[in-house]
Coordinates of C-alpha atoms in Angstrom, one line a residue:
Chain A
X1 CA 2.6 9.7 2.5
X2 CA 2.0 12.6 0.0
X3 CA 2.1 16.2 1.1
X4 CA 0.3 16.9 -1.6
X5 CA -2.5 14.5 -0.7
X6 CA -3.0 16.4 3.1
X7 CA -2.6 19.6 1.3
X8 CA -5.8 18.8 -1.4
X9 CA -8.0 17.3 1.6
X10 CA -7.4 20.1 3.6
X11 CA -7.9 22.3 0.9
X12 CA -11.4 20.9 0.2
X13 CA -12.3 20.9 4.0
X14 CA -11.6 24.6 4.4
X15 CA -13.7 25.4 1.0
X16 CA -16.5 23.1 1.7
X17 CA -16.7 24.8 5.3
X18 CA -16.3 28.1 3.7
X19 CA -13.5 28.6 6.1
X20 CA -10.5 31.7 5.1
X21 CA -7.3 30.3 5.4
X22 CA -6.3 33.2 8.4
X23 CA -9.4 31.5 10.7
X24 CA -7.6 27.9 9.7
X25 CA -4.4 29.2 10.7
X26 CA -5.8 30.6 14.3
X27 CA -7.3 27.6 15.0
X28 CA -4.3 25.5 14.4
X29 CA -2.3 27.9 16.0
X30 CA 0.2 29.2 13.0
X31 CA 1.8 32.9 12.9
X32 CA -0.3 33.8 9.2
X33 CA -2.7 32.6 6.4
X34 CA 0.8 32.1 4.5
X35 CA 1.7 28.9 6.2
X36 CA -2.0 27.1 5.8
X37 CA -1.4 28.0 2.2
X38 CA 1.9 26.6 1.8
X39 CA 0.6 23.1 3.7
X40 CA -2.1 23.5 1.1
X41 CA 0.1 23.7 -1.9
X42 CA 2.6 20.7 -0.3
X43 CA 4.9 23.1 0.4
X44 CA 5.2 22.9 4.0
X45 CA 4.4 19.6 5.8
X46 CA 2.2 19.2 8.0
X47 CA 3.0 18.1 11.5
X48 CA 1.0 14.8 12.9
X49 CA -0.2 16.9 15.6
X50 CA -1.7 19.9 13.4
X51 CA -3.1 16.6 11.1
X52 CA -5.1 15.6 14.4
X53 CA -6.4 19.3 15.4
X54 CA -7.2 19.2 11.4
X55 CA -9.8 16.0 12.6
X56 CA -11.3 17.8 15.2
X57 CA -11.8 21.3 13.6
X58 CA -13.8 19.7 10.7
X59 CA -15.2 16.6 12.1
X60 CA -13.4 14.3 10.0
X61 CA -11.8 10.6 10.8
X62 CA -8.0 10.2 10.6
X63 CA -8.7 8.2 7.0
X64 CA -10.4 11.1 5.6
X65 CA -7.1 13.0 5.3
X66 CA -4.7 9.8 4.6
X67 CA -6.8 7.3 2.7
X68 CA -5.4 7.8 -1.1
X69 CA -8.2 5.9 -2.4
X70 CA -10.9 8.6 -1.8
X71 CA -12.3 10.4 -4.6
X72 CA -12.5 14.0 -2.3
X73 CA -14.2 16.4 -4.5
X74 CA -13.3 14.6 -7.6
X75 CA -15.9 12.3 -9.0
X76 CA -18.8 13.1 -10.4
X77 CA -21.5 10.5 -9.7
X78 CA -25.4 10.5 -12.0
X79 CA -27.1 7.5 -10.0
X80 CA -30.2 5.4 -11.5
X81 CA -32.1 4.8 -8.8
X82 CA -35.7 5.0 -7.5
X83 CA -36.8 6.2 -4.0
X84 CA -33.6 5.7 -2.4
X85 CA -32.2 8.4 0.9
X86 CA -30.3 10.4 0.4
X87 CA -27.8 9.6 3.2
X88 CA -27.9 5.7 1.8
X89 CA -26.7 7.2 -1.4
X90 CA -23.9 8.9 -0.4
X91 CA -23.1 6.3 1.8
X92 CA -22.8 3.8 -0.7
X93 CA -21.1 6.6 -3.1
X94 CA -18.6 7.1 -0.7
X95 CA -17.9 3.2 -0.6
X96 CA -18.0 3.0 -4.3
X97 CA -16.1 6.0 -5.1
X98 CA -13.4 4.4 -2.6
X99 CA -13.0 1.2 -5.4
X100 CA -12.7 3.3 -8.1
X101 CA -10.3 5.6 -6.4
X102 CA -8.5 2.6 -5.7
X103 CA -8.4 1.7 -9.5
X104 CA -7.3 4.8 -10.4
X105 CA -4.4 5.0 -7.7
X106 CA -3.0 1.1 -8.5
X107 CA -3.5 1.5 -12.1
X108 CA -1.3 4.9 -12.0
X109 CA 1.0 3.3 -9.8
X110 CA 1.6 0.4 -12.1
X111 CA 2.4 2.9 -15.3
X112 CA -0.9 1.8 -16.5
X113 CA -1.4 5.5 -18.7
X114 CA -5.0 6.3 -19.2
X115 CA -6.0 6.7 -22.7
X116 CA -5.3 10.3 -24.2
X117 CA -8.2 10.6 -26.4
X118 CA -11.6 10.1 -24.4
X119 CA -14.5 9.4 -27.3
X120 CA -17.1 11.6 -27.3
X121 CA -20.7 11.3 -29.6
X122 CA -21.8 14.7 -31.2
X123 CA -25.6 14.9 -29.3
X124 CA -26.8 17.6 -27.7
X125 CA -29.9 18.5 -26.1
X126 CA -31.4 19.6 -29.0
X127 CA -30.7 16.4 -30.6
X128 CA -33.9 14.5 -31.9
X129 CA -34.9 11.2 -30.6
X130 CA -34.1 9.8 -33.9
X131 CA -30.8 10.9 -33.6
X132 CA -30.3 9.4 -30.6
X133 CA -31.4 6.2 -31.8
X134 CA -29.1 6.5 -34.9
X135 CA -26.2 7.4 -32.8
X136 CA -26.8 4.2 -30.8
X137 CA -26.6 2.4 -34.0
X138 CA -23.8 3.9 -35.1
X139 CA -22.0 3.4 -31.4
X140 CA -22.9 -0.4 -31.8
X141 CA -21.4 -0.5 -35.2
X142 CA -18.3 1.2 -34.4
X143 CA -17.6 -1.1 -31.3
X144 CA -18.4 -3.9 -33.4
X145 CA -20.7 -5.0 -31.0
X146 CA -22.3 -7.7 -33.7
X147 CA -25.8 -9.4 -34.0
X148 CA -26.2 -9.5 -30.2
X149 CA -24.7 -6.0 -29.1
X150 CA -25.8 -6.6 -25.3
X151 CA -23.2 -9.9 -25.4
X152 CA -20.2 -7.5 -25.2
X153 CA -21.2 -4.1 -24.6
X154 CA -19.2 -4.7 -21.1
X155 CA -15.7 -5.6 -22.3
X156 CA -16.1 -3.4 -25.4
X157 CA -16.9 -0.4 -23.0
X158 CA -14.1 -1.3 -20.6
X159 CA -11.6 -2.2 -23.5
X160 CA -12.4 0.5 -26.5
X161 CA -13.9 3.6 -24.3
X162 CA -11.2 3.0 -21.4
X163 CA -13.9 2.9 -18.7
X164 CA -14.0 0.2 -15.8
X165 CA -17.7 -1.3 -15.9
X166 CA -18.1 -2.8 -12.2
X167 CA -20.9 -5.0 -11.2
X168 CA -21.9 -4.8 -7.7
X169 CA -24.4 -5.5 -5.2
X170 CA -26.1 -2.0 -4.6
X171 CA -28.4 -1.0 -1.7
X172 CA -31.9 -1.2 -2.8
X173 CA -33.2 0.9 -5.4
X174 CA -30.4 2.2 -7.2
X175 CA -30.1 0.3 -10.9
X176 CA -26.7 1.9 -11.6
X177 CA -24.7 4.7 -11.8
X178 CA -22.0 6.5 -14.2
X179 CA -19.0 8.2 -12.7
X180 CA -16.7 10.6 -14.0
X181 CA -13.1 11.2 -12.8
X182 CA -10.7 14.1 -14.9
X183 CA -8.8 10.8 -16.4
X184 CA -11.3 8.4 -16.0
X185 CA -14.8 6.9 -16.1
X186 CA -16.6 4.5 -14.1
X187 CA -19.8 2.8 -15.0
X188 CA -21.9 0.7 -11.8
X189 CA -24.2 -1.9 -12.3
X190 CA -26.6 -3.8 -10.0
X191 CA -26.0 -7.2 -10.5
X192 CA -29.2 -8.5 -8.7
X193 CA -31.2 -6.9 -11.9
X194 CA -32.8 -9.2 -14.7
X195 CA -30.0 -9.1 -16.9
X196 CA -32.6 -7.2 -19.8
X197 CA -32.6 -4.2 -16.9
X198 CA -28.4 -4.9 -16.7
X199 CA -28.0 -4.3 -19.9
X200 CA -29.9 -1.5 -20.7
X201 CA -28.6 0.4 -17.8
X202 CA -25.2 0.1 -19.1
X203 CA -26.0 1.6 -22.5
X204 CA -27.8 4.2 -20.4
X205 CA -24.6 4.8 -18.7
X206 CA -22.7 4.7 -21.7
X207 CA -24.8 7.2 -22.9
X208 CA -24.0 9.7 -20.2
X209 CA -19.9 9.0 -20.3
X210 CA -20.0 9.4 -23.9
X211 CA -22.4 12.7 -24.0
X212 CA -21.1 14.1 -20.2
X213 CA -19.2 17.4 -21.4
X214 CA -22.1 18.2 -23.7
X215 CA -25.1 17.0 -21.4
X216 CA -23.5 16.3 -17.9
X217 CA -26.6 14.4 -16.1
X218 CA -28.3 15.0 -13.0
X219 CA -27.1 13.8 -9.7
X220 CA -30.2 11.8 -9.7
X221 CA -31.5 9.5 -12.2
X222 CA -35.0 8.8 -11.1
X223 CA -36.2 5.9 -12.7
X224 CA -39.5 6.5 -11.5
X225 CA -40.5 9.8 -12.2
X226 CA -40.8 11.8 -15.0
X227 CA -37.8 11.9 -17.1
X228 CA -35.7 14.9 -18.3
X229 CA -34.8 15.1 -21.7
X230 CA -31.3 14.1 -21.3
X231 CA -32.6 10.9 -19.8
X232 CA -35.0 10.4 -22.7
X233 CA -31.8 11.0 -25.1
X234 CA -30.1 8.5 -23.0
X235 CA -32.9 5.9 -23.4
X236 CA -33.4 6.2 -26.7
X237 CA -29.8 5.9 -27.4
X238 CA -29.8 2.7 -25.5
X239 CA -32.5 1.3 -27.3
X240 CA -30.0 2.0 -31.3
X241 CA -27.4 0.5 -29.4
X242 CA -28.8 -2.6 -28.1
X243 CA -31.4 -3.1 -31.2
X244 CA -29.9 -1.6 -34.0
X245 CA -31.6 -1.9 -37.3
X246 CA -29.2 -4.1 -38.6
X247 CA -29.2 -6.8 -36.4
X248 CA -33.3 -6.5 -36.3
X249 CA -33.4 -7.4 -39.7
X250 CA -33.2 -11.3 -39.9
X251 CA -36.0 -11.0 -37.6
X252 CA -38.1 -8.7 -38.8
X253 CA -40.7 -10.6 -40.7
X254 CA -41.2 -12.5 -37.4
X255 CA -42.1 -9.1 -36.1
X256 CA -45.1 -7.9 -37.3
X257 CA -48.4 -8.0 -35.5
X258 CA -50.1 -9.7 -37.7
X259 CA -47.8 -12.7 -37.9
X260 CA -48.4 -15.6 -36.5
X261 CA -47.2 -16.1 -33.1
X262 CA -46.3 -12.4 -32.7
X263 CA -46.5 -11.8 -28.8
X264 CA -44.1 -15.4 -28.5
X265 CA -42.1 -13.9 -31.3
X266 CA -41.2 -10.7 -29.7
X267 CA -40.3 -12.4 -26.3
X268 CA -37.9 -15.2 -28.2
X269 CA -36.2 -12.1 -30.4
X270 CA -36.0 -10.4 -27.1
X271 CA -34.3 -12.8 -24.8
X272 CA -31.5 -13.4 -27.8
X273 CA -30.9 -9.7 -27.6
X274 CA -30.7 -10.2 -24.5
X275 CA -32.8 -7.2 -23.6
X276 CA -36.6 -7.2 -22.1
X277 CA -39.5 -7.5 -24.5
X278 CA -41.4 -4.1 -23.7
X279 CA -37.8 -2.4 -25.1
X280 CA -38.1 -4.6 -28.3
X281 CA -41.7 -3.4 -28.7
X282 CA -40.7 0.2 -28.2
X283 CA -38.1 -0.3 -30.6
X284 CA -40.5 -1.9 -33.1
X285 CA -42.5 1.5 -32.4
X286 CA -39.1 3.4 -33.1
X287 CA -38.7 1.5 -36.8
X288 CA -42.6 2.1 -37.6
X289 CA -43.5 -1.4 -37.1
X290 CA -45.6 -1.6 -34.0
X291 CA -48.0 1.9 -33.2
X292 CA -47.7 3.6 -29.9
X293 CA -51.2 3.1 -29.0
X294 CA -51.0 -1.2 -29.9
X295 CA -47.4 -1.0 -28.1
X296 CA -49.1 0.2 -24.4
X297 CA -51.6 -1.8 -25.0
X298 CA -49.4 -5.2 -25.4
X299 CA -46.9 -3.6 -21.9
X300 CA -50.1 -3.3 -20.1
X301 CA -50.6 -7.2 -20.6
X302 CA -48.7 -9.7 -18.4
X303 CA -47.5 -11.9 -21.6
X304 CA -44.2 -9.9 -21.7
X305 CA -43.2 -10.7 -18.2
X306 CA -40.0 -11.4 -17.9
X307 CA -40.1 -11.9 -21.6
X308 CA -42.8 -14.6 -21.4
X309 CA -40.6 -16.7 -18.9
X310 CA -38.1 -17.1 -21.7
X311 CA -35.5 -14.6 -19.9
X312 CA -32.5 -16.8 -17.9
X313 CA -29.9 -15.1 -15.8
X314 CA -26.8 -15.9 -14.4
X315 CA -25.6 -13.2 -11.9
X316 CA -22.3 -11.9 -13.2
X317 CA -19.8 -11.7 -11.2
X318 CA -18.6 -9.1 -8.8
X319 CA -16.4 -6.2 -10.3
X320 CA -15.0 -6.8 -13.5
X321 CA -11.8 -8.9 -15.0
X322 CA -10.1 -5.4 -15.7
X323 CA -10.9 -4.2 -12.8
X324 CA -9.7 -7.6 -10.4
X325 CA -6.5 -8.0 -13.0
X326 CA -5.5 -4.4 -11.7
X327 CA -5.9 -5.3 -8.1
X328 CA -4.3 -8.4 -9.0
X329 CA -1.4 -6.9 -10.4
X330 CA -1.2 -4.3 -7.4
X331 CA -0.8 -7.3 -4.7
X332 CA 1.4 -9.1 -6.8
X333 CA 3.8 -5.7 -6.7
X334 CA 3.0 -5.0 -3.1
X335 CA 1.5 -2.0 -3.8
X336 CA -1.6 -2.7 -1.7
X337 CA -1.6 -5.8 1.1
X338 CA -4.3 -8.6 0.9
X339 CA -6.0 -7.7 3.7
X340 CA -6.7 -4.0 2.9
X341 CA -7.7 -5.5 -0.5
X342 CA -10.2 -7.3 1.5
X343 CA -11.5 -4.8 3.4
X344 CA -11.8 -2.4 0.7
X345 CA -14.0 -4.6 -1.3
X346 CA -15.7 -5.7 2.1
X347 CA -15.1 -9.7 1.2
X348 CA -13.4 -12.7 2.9
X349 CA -10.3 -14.1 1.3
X350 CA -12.6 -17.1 0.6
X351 CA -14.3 -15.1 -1.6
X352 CA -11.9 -12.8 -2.9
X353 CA -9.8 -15.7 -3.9
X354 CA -13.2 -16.9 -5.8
X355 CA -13.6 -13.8 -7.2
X356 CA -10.2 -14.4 -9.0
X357 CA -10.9 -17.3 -9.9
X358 CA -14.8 -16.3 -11.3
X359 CA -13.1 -14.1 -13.7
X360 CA -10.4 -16.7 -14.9
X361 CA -7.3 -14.7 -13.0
X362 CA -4.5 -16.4 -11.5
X363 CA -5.2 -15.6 -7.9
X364 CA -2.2 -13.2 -6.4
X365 CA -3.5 -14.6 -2.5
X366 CA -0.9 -16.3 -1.0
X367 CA -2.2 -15.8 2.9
Chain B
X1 CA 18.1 -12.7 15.8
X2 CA 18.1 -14.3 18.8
X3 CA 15.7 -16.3 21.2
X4 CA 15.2 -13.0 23.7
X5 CA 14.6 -10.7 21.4
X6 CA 11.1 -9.4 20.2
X7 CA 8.7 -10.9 17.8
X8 CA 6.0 -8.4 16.5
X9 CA 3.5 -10.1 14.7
X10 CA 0.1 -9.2 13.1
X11 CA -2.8 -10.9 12.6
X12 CA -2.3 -13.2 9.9
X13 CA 0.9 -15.0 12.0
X14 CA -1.6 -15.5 14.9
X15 CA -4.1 -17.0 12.9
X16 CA -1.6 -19.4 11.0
X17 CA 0.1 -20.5 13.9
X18 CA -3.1 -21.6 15.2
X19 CA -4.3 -23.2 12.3
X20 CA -1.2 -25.3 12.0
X21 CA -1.2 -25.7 16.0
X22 CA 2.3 -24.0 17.0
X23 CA 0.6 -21.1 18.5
X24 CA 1.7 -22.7 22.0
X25 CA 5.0 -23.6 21.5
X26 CA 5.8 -20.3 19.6
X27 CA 4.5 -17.9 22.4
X28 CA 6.1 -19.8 25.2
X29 CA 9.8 -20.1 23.7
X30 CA 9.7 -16.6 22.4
X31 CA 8.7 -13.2 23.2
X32 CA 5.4 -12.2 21.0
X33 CA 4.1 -8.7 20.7
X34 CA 1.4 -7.2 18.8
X35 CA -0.6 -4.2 18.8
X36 CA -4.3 -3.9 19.6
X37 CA -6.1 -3.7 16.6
X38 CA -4.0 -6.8 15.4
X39 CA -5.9 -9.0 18.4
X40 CA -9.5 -7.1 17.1
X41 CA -8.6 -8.4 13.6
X42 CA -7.5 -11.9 14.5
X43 CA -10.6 -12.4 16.1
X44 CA -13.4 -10.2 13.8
X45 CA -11.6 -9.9 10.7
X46 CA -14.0 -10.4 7.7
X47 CA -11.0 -11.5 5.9
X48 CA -10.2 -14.2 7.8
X49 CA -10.2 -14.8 11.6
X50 CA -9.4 -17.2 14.4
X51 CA -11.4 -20.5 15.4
X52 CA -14.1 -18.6 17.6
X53 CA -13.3 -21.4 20.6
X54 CA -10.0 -19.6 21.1
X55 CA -10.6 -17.2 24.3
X56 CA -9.7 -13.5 24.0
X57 CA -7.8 -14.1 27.6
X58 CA -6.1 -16.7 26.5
X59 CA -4.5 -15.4 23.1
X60 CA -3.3 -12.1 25.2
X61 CA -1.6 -14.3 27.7
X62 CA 0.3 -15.6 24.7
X63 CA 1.7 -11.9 24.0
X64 CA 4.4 -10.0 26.4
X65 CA 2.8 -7.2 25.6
X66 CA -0.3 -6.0 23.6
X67 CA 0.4 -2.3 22.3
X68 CA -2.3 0.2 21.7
X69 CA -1.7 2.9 19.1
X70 CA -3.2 6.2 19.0
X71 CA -4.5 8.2 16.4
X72 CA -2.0 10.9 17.0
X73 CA 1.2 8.0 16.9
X74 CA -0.3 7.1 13.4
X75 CA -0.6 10.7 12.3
X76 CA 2.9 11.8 13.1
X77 CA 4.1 9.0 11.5
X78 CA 2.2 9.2 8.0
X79 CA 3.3 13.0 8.2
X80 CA 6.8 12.2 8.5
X81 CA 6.8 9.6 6.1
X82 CA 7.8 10.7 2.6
X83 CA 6.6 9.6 -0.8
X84 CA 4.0 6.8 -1.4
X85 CA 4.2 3.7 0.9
X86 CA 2.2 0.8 0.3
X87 CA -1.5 0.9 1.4
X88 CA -1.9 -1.5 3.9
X89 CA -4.8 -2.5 6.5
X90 CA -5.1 -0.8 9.7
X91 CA -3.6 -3.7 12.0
X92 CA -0.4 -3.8 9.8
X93 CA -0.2 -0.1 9.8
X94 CA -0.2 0.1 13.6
X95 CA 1.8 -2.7 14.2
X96 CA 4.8 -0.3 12.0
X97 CA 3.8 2.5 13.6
X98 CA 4.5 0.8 17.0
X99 CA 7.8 -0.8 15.8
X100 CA 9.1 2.3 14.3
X101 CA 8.7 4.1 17.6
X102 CA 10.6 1.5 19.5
X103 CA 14.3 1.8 20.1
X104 CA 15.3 -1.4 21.3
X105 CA 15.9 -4.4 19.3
X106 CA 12.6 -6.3 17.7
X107 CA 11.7 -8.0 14.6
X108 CA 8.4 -8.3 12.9
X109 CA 6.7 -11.2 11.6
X110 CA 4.3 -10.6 8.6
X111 CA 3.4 -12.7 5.3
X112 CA 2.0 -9.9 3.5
X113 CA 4.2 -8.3 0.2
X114 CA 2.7 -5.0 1.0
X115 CA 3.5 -5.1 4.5
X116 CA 7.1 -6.1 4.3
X117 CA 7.5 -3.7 1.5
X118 CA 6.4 -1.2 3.5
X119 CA 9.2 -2.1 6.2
X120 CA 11.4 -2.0 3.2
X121 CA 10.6 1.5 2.5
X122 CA 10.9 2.7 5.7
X123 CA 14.5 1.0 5.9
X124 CA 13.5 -1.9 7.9
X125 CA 14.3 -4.6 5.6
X126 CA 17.0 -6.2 8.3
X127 CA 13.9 -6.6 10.6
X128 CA 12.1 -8.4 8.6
X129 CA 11.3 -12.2 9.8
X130 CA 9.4 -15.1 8.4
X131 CA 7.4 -17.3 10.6
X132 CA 9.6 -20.3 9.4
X133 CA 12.6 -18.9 10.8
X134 CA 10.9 -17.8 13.8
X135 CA 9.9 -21.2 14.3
X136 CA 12.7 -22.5 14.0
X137 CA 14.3 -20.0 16.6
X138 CA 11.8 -21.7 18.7
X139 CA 12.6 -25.0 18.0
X140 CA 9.1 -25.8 16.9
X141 CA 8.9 -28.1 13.8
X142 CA 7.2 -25.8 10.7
X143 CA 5.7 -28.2 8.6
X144 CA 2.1 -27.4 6.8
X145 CA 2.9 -23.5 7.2
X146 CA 1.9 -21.9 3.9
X147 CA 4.2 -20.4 1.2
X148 CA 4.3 -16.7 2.7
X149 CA 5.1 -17.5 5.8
X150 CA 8.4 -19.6 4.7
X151 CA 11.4 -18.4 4.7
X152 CA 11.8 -18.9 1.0
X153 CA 9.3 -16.6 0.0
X154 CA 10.4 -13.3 2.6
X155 CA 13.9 -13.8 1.0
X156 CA 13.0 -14.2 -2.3
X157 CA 11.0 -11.2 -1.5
X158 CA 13.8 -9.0 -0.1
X159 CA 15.9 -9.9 -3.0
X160 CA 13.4 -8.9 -5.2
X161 CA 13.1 -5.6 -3.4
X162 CA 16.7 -4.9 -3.2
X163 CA 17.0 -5.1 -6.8
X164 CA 14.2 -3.1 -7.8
X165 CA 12.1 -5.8 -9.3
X166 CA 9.2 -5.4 -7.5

């Protein structure tokens, strides 16, 4: 076990209890500050014993000090959600920060270098809407996200801006989050959403990983009240990237409100963009098309729901293939065993097997 | 290894040997141990877990001994341990911790690649077992035992290890 590793989680427990090393060293007994400092810095290890009076003094489990997978003090989480507790949130931060920390730890371990160069897109606050939108765009055309961008905005997300997009089954109320590591980000998804919502979150998401130096969001996303302006930026970036111009405009003529079968129009454009019709009519507002007055009017009608009844879904499945290869690969090397695999994604070996199998991996299971 | 001496095994052992219906004839020929949170996990496991008609008496009676491990036993021996070990769950990790403490002679019985390679690390390698050969030390026939608990796979494992391939 890494020195280091107790050294950091002490570290942070003494900070976050705004505790001077000299009290720390009293408590645990030791002749001067010098030695909680060198245990700090890995320098000196720390004895099993002085690990246990560590628990005690801070009111901490064992795990908390030797769990490598936990992201202590390192992850910076901006969660979409509406109305959800506190104390739920950071409970279900804490169990998805342990995944991704697990990510990061496996794929490190398995010489998996994480890209040098992380993209960025030059918005700031004081970036128009329109520039949002037309940054979108330009994001979509750069990922060569094609006529459909929703269709791979996952892979091209996890393959071209090095982050790992996991689907998941969230407590209720939270839509998604985005996470940021030093080396790495995370995007979350709620996979029990309309796939329209899914999809729109994620270029949210994508949004605030590409824009976080620049704009780093708030802790909370509320979905429900009013929005900041980074969360407008966001939104309006999402909207480019999933209906850019371009791929609008073989279906543009179909789109005015004056043709003929507009309102079915709009939901059957929708559904094969894969996003929710209200977006496409906000979009239409967006390219002049639609005003903002007739584009409330037509949300505040039921013949958009659920994009007239056109919208399927298939639930994704759980996680991602990058994600489950890693873990894949990890068991395979004996890095991590099955059964703390199991546990850390809270899932039988039925289903973890399934899982594999769901994303078309060779399952590494043998138990 | 022979007949008297000491079988630690973890959770996944106890539930295989049950599902293939050796579990008798393996605890009564040798001597089985196991650590607490091992029993917990064969029984409540979300991963997997034993039939729930078999009694928590009557598995225990099956063991010599049952172990418990402390909190403190685990933290003296993750602070002594250098560089990174595999991650294993918490039933594998006390079932080391116990055997690493111990100063007679044992074996330990697990079908897990992170598990044994944590042995492996620790310098264990020579007590590692696979339920096929433990079987056999029992004299109990091993057929419809699953690929990681033959003896194929643990020495195809240790070879593996040895070399530096995995």
């Amino acid at each position: 076990m890494s020195q280091t590793l107790f050294g950091e989680r002490l570290r942070f427990l003494r900070d976050q209890n705004e505790m001077s090393q000299d009290k720390l060293a009293n408590l645990l007994g030791l002749e001067s500050r010098q030695i909680v400092s060198n245990i700090e810095t890995g320098v000196r290890k720390i004895s099993g014993d002085e690990l246990i009076v560590c628990t005690s003094i801070f009111g901490v489990g064992l795990d908390f000090f030797t769990n490598p997978y936990l992201l202590v003090g390192q992850g910076s989480f901006s969660w979409r959600q509406s109305g959800v507790p506190l104390e739920e949130l950071r409970g279900f931060e804490a169990l998805s920060g342990e995944w991704i920390g697990a990510y990061r730890s496996l794929r490190n371990q398995l010489g998996k270098k994480p890209r040098a160069l992380l993209s960025e897109v030059r918005l700031t606050k004081k970036s128009s809407y329109e520039e949002a939108v037309e940054m979108g765009e330009a994001v979509a055309a750069e990922l060569q996200l094609g006529d459909v961008p929703a269709h791979s905005l996952a892979s091209a997300a996890e393959e071209k801006l090095d982050a790992v997009v996991l689907m998941t089954d969230t407590i209720e109320g939270i839509s998604g989050a985005a996470c940021r590591l030093p080396e790495m980000n995370a995007i979350i998804i709620n996979r029990n959403e309309p796939i329209s919502r899914r999809n729109f979150d994620l270029a949210h998401e994508i949004f605030h990983i590409l824009t976080w130096e620049a704009m780093p969001p708030e802790y909370l996303d509320g979905v429900d009240n009013a929005k900041s302006r980074v969360e407008q930026l966001a939104d309006k970036f999402a909207s480019g990237l999933l209906l850019p111009q371009s791929a609008l405009e073989r279906h543009l003529d179909k789109l005015q409100p004056s043709s003929e079968d507009f309102v079915d129009n709009v939901n059957r454009v929708a559904t094969e963009m894969m996003v929710s019709s209200v977006a496409l009519l906000w979009r239409l507002v967006d390219l002049g098309i639609l005003s903002r007055q007739q584009c409330r009017e037509y949300s505040e009608t039921n013949w958009f729901k659920y994009n007239g009844g056109m919208l399927e879904d298939l639930r994704p499945a759980l996680l991602s293939k990058k994600y489950l290869s890693v873990i894949g690969e990890a068991v395979e090397k004996g890095l991590i065993s099955e059964r703390r695999v199991a546990a850390l994604l809270r899932l039988s070996f039925e289903e973890l097997a399934g899982l594999f199998i769901d994303h078309e991996l060779e399952s590494p299971l043998g138990l | 290894m022979k007949r008297s001496d000491i079988v630690l095994v973890d959770a996944c052992i106890i539930i295989e040997a049950h599902r293939v219906g050796v579990w008798n004839a393996m605890h009564k020929n040798l001597t089985l141990e196991t650590v607490e949170t091992c029993i917990i996990e064969a029984q409540t496991g979300r991963a997997n877990r034993l039939d729930p008609a078999v009694l928590d008496a009557e598995l225990r009676a099956g063991f010599s001994a049952v172990h418990q491990v402390s909190q403190a036993e685990i933290a003296n021996h993750l602070a002594a341990a250098e560089g990174n070990l595999p991650v294993i769950d918490a039933g594998e990790l006390e079932l080391w911790v116990h055997a690493c403490q111990r100063d007679d002679v044992w074996f330990l019985c697990g079908p897990d690649r992170a598990s044994m390679r944590f042995g492996y690390e620790l310098g264990y390698v020579d007590r590692l077992v696979s339920m096929e050969q433990v079987l056999d030390l029992a004299g109990v026939q091993n057929s419809g035992i699953n690929a990681h608990y033959q003896e194929k796979w643990l020495s195809e494992l240790k070879t593996n290890l040895t070399m530096g391939i995995l």
